[in-house]
mmCIF file of C-alpha atoms in Angstrom:
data_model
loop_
_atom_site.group_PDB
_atom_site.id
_atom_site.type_symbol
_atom_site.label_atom_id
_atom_site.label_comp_id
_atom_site.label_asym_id
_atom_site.label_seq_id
_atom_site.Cartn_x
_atom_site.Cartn_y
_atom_site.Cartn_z
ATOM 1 C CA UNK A 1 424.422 96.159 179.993
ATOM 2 C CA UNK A 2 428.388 97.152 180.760
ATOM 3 C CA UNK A 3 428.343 95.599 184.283
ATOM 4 C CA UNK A 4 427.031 92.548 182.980
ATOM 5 C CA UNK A 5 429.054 92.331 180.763
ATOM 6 C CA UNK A 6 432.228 93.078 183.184
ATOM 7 C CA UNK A 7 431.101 90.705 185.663
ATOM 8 C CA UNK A 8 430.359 87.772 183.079
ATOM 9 C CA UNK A 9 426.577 87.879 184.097
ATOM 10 C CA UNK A 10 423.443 88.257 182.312
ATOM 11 C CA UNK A 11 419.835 89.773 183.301
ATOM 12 C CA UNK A 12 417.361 86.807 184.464
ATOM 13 C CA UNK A 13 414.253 87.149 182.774
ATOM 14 C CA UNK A 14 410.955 85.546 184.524
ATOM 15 C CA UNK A 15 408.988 83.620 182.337
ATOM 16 C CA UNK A 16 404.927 84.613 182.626
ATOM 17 C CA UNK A 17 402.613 81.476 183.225
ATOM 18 C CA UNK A 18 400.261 83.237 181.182
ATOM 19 C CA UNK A 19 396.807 81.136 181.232
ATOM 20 C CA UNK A 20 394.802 81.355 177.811
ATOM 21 C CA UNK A 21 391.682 83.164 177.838
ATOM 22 C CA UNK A 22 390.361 80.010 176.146
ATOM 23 C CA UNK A 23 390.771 77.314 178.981
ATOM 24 C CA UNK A 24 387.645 77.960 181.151
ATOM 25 C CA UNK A 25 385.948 76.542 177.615
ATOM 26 C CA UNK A 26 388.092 73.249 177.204
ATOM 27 C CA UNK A 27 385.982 71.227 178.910
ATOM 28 C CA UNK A 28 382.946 72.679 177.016
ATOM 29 C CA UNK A 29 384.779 72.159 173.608
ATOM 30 C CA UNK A 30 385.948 68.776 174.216
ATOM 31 C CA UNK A 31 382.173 67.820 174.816
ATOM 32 C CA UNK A 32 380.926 69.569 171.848
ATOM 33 C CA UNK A 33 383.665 67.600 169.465
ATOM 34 C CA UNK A 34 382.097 64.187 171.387
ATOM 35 C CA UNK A 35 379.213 64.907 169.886
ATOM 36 C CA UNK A 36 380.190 66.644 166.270
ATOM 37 C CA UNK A 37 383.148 67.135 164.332
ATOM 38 C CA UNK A 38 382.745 70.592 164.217
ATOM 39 C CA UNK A 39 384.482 73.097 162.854
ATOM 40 C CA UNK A 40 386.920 75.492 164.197
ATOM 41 C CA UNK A 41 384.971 78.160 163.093
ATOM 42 C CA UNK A 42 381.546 77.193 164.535
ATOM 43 C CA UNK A 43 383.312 76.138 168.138
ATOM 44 C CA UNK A 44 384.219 79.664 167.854
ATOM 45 C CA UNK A 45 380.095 80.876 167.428
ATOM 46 C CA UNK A 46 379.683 78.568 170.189
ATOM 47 C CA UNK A 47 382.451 80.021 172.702
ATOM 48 C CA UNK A 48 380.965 83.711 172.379
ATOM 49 C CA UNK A 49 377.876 83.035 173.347
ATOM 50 C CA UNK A 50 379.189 81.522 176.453
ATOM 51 C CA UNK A 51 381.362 84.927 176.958
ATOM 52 C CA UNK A 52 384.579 83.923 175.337
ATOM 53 C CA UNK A 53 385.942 87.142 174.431
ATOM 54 C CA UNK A 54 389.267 85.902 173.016
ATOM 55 C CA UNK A 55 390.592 85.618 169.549
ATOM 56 C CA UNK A 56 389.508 82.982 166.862
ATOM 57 C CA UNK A 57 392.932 82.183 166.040
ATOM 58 C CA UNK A 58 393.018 81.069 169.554
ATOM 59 C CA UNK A 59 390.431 79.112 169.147
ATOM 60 C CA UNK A 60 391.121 77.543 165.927
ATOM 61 C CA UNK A 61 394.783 76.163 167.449
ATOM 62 C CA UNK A 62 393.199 74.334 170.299
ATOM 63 C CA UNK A 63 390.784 72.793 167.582
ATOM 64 C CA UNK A 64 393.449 71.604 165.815
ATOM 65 C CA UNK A 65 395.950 70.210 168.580
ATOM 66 C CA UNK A 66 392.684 68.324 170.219
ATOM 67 C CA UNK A 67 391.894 66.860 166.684
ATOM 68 C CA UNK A 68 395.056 65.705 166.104
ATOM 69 C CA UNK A 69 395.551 64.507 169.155
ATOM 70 C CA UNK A 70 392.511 62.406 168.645
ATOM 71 C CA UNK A 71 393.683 61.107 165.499
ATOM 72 C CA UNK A 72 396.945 60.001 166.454
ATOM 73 C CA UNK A 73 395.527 57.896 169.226
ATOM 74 C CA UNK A 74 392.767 56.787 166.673
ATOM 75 C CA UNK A 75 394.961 55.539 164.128
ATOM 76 C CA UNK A 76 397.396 53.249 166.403
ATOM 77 C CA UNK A 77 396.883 49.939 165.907
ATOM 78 C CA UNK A 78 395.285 47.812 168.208
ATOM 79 C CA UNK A 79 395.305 44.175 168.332
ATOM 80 C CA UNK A 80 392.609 41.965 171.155
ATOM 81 C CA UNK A 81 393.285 38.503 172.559
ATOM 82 C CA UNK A 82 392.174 35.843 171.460
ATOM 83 C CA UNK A 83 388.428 35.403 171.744
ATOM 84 C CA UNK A 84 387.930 38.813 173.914
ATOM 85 C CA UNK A 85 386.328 41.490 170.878
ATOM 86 C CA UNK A 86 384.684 40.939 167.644
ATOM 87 C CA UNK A 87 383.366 44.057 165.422
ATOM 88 C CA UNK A 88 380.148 44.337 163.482
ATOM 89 C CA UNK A 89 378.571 46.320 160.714
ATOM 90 C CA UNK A 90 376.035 46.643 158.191
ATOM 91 C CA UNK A 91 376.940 47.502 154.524
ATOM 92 C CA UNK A 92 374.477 48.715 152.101
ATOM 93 C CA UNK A 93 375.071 46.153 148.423
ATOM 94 C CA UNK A 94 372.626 47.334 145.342
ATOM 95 C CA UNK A 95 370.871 45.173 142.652
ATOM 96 C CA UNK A 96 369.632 45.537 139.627
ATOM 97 C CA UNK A 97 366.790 43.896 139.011
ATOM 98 C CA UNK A 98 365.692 42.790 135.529
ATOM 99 C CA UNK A 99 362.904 45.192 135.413
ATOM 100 C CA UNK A 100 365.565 47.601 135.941
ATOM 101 C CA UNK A 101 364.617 48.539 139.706
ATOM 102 C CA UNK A 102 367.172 48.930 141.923
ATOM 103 C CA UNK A 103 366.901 46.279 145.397
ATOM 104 C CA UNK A 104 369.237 47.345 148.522
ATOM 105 C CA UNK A 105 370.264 44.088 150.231
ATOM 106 C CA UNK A 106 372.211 44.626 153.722
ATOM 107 C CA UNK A 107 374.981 42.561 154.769
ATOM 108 C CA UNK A 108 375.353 41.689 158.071
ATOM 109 C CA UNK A 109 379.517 41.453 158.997
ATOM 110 C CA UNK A 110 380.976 39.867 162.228
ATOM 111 C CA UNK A 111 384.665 39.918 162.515
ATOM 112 C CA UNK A 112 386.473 38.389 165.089
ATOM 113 C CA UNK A 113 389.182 40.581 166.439
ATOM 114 C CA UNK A 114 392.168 38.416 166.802
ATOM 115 C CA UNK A 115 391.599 35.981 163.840
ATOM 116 C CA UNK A 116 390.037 38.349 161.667
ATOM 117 C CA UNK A 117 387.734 35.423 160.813
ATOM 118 C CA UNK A 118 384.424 36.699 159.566
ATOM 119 C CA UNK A 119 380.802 35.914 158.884
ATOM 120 C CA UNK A 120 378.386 36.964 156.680
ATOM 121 C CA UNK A 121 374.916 37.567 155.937
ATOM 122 C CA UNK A 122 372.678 39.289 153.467
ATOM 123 C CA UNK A 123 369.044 39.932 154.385
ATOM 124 C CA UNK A 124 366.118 42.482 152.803
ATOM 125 C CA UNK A 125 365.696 44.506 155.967
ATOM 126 C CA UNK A 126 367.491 45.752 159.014
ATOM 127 C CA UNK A 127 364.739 44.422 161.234
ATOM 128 C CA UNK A 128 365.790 43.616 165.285
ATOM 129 C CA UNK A 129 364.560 40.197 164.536
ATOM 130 C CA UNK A 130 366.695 39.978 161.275
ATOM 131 C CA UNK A 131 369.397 41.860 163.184
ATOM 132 C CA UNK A 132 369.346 39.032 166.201
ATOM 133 C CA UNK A 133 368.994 36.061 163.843
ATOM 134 C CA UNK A 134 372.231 37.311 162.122
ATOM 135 C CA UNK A 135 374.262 37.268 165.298
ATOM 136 C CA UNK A 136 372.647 33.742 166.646
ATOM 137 C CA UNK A 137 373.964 32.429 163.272
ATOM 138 C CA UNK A 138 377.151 34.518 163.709
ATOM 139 C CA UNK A 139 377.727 32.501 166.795
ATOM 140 C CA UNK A 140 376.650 28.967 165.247
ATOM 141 C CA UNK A 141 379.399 29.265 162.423
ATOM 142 C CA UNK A 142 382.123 30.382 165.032
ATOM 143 C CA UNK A 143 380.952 27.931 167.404
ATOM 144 C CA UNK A 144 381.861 30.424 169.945
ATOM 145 C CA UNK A 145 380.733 33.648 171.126
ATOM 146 C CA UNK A 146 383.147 36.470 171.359
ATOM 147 C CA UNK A 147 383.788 37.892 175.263
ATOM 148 C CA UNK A 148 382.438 41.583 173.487
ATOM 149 C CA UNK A 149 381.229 42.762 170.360
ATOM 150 C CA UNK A 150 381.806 46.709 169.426
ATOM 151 C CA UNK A 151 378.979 48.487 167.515
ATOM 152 C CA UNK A 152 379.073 51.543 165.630
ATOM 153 C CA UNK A 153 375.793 53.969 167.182
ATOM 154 C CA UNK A 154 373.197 51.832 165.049
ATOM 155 C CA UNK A 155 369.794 51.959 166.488
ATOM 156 C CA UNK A 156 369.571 48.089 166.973
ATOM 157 C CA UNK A 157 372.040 48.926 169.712
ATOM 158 C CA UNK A 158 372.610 52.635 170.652
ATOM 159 C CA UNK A 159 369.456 54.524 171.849
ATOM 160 C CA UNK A 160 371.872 57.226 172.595
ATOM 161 C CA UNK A 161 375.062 59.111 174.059
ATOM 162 C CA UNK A 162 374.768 61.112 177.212
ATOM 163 C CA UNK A 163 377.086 62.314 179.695
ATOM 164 C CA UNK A 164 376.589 59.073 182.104
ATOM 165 C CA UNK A 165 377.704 56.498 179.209
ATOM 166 C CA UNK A 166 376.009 55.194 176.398
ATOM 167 C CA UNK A 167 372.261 54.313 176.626
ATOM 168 C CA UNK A 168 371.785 50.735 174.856
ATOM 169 C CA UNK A 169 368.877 48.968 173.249
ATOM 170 C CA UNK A 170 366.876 47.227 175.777
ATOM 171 C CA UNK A 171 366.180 43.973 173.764
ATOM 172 C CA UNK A 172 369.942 44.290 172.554
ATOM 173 C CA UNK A 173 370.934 43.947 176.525
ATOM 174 C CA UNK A 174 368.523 41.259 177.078
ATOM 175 C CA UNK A 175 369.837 39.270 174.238
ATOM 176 C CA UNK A 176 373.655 40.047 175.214
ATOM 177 C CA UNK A 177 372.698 39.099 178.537
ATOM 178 C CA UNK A 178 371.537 35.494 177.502
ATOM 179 C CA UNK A 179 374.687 34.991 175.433
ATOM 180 C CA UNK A 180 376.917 36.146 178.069
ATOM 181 C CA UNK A 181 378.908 38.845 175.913
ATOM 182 C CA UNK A 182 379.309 42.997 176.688
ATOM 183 C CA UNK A 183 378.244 45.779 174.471
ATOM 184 C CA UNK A 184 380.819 47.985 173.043
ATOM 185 C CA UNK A 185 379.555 51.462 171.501
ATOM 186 C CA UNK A 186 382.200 53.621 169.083
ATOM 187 C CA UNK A 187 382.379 56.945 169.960
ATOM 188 C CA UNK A 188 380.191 59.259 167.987
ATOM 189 C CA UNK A 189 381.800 60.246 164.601
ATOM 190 C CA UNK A 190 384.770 57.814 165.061
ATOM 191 C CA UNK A 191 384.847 55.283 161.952
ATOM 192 C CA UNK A 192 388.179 54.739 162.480
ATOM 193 C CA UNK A 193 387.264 53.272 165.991
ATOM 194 C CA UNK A 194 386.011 50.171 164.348
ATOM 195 C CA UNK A 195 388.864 49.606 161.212
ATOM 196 C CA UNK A 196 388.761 45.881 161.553
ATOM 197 C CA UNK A 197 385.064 45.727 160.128
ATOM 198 C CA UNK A 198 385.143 48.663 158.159
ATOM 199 C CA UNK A 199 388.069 47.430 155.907
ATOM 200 C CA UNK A 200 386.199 43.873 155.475
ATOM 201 C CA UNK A 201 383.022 45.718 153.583
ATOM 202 C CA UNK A 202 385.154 46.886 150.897
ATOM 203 C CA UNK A 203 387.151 43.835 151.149
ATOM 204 C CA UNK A 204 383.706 41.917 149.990
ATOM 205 C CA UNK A 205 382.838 44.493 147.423
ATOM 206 C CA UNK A 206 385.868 43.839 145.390
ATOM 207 C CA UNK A 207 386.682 40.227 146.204
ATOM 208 C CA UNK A 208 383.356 38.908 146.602
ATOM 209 C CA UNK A 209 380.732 40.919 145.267
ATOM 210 C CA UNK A 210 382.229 43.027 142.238
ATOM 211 C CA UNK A 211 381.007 40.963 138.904
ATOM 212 C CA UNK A 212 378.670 38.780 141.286
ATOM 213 C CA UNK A 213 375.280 37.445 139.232
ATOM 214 C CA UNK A 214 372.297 37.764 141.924
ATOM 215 C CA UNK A 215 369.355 35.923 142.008
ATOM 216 C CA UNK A 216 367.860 35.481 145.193
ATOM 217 C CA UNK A 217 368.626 35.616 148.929
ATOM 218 C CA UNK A 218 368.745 32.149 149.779
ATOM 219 C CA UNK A 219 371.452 31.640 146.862
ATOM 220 C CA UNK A 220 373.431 34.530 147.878
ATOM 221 C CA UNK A 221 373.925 33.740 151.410
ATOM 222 C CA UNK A 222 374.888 29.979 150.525
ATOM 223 C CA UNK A 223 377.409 31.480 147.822
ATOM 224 C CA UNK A 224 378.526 34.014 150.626
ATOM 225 C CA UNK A 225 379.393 31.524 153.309
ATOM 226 C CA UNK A 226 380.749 29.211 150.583
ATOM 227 C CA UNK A 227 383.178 32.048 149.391
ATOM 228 C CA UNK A 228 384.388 33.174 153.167
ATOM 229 C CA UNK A 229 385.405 29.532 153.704
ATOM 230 C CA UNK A 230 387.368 29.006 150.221
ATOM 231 C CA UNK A 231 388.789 32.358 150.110
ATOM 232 C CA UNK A 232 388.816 34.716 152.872
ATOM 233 C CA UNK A 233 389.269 31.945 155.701
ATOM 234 C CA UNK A 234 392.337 30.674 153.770
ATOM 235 C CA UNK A 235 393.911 33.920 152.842
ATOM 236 C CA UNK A 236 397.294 35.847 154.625
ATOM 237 C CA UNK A 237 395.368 38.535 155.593
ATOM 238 C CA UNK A 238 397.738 42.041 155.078
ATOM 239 C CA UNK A 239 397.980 43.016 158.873
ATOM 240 C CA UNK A 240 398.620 39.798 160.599
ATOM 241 C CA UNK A 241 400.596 38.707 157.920
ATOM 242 C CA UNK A 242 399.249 34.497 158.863
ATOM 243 C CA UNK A 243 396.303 32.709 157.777
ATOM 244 C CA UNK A 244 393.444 33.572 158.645
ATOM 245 C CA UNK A 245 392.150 29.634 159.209
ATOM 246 C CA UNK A 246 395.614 29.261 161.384
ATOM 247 C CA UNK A 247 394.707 32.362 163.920
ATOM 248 C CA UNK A 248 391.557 31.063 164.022
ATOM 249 C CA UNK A 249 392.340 27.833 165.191
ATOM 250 C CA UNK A 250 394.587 29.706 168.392
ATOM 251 C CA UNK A 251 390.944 31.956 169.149
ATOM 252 C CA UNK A 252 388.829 29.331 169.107
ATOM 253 C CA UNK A 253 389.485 27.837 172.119
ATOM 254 C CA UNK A 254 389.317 30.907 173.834
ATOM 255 C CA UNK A 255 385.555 31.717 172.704
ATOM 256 C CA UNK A 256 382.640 31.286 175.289
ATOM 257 C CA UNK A 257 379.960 28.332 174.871
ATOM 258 C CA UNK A 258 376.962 28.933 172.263
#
């Protein structure tokens, strides 16, 4: 250390690439969290019986850097163009009859993507008929159809993931096919993939259906589509910060013939 210190220079020290023990099993991980959101501990099982012989700990930091990796690209907002993407979902609403049964109605929810312009409708059963009737009256009250619609993996429209892409529906392609619009599939396990229509369902529970008096279907899905043009057409919505009715009027234009 003295003749370093007498000629004013100091050991170099060579830095080790040092590869992780883990990274021949990236790959397989990131598949694996396509499918689930597993848990570090069970990627771990998973990795030794492929012939990882590394440390948990290892393991359990990789987990965490892809996940939050994933959420931090999941949660930036996204906005579409006018016309190009709506959403849709199905909530679950319960009833009370008088007998004192309880009736599950399901709402069916399009939202356009730009405007953030919705329809609704309630029917008794998630049928493909029911399911294609909602979207052919979807596209009647926008008097558009949207250039692509995103799903979540329902099975009116996702037979299932694979490693080539996502396997649709059959009829669902036909039917796209004769509107002219593309299917969109979330990601497996993603419900943050689709926040414009997720934050609408709870939107109608409070604003809409909260304190509501049912008494049949046809009723309901008047007083529905009456509600969505009094209120939530002509409301500031909280992201866009305009009027709903006033966006919708710029997307319009842009929507592709019925």
């Amino acid at each position: 250390m003295k003749k370093y210190i007498e000629n004013a220079e100091f050991p170099r020290y060579r830095v080790a690439n040092r590869k992780s023990g883990l990274e021949p099993y990236y790959e397989l991980i990131k598949g694996w969290l396509a499918e689930e959101d597993y848990q570090a501990t069970k990627l771990y099982d998973k990795v030794i019986l492929q012939g990882y012989e590394g440390s948990y700990t290892t393991v359990k930091r990789y987990v965490r850097s892809l996940k939050e990796e994933r959420d931090r690209v999941a949660y930036v907002r996204f906005e579409t163009a006018p016309g190009l993407q709506a959403q849709v979902d199905i909530g679950d609403f319960k009833v009370v009859c008088e007998n004192g049964e309880e009736l599950t109605l399901y709402a069916f929810i399009m939202i356009l993507g730009f405007s953030r312009h919705m329809y609704v409708e309630f029917v008794e059963r998630c049928t493909m008929p029911a399911f294609l009737d909602c979207h052919k009256n979807a596209f009647e009250y926008f008097h558009g159809v949207p250039g692509e619609i995103l799903y979540d993996n329902m099975k009116n429209v996702v037979v299932r993931h694979n490693v080539d892409g996502v396997k649709f529906n059959d009829t669902m392609l036909d039917f796209c096919g004769h509107y002219r619009f593309k299917l969109l599939a979330a990601p497996p396990y993603s419900p943050w993939y689709k926040g414009k229509v997720e934050r609408p369902i709870q939107y109608i529970r409070e604003r809409f259906w909260r304190g509501y008096k049912y008494t049949d279907l046809p009723t309901l899905n008047r007083d529905i589509v009456n509600w969505l043009h009094d209120v939530a057409y002509n409301r500031v919505h909280g992201t866009t910060r305009q009027k709903v009715s006033e966006r919708f009027e710029l997307e319009h234009p842009h929507l592709g013939d019925i």
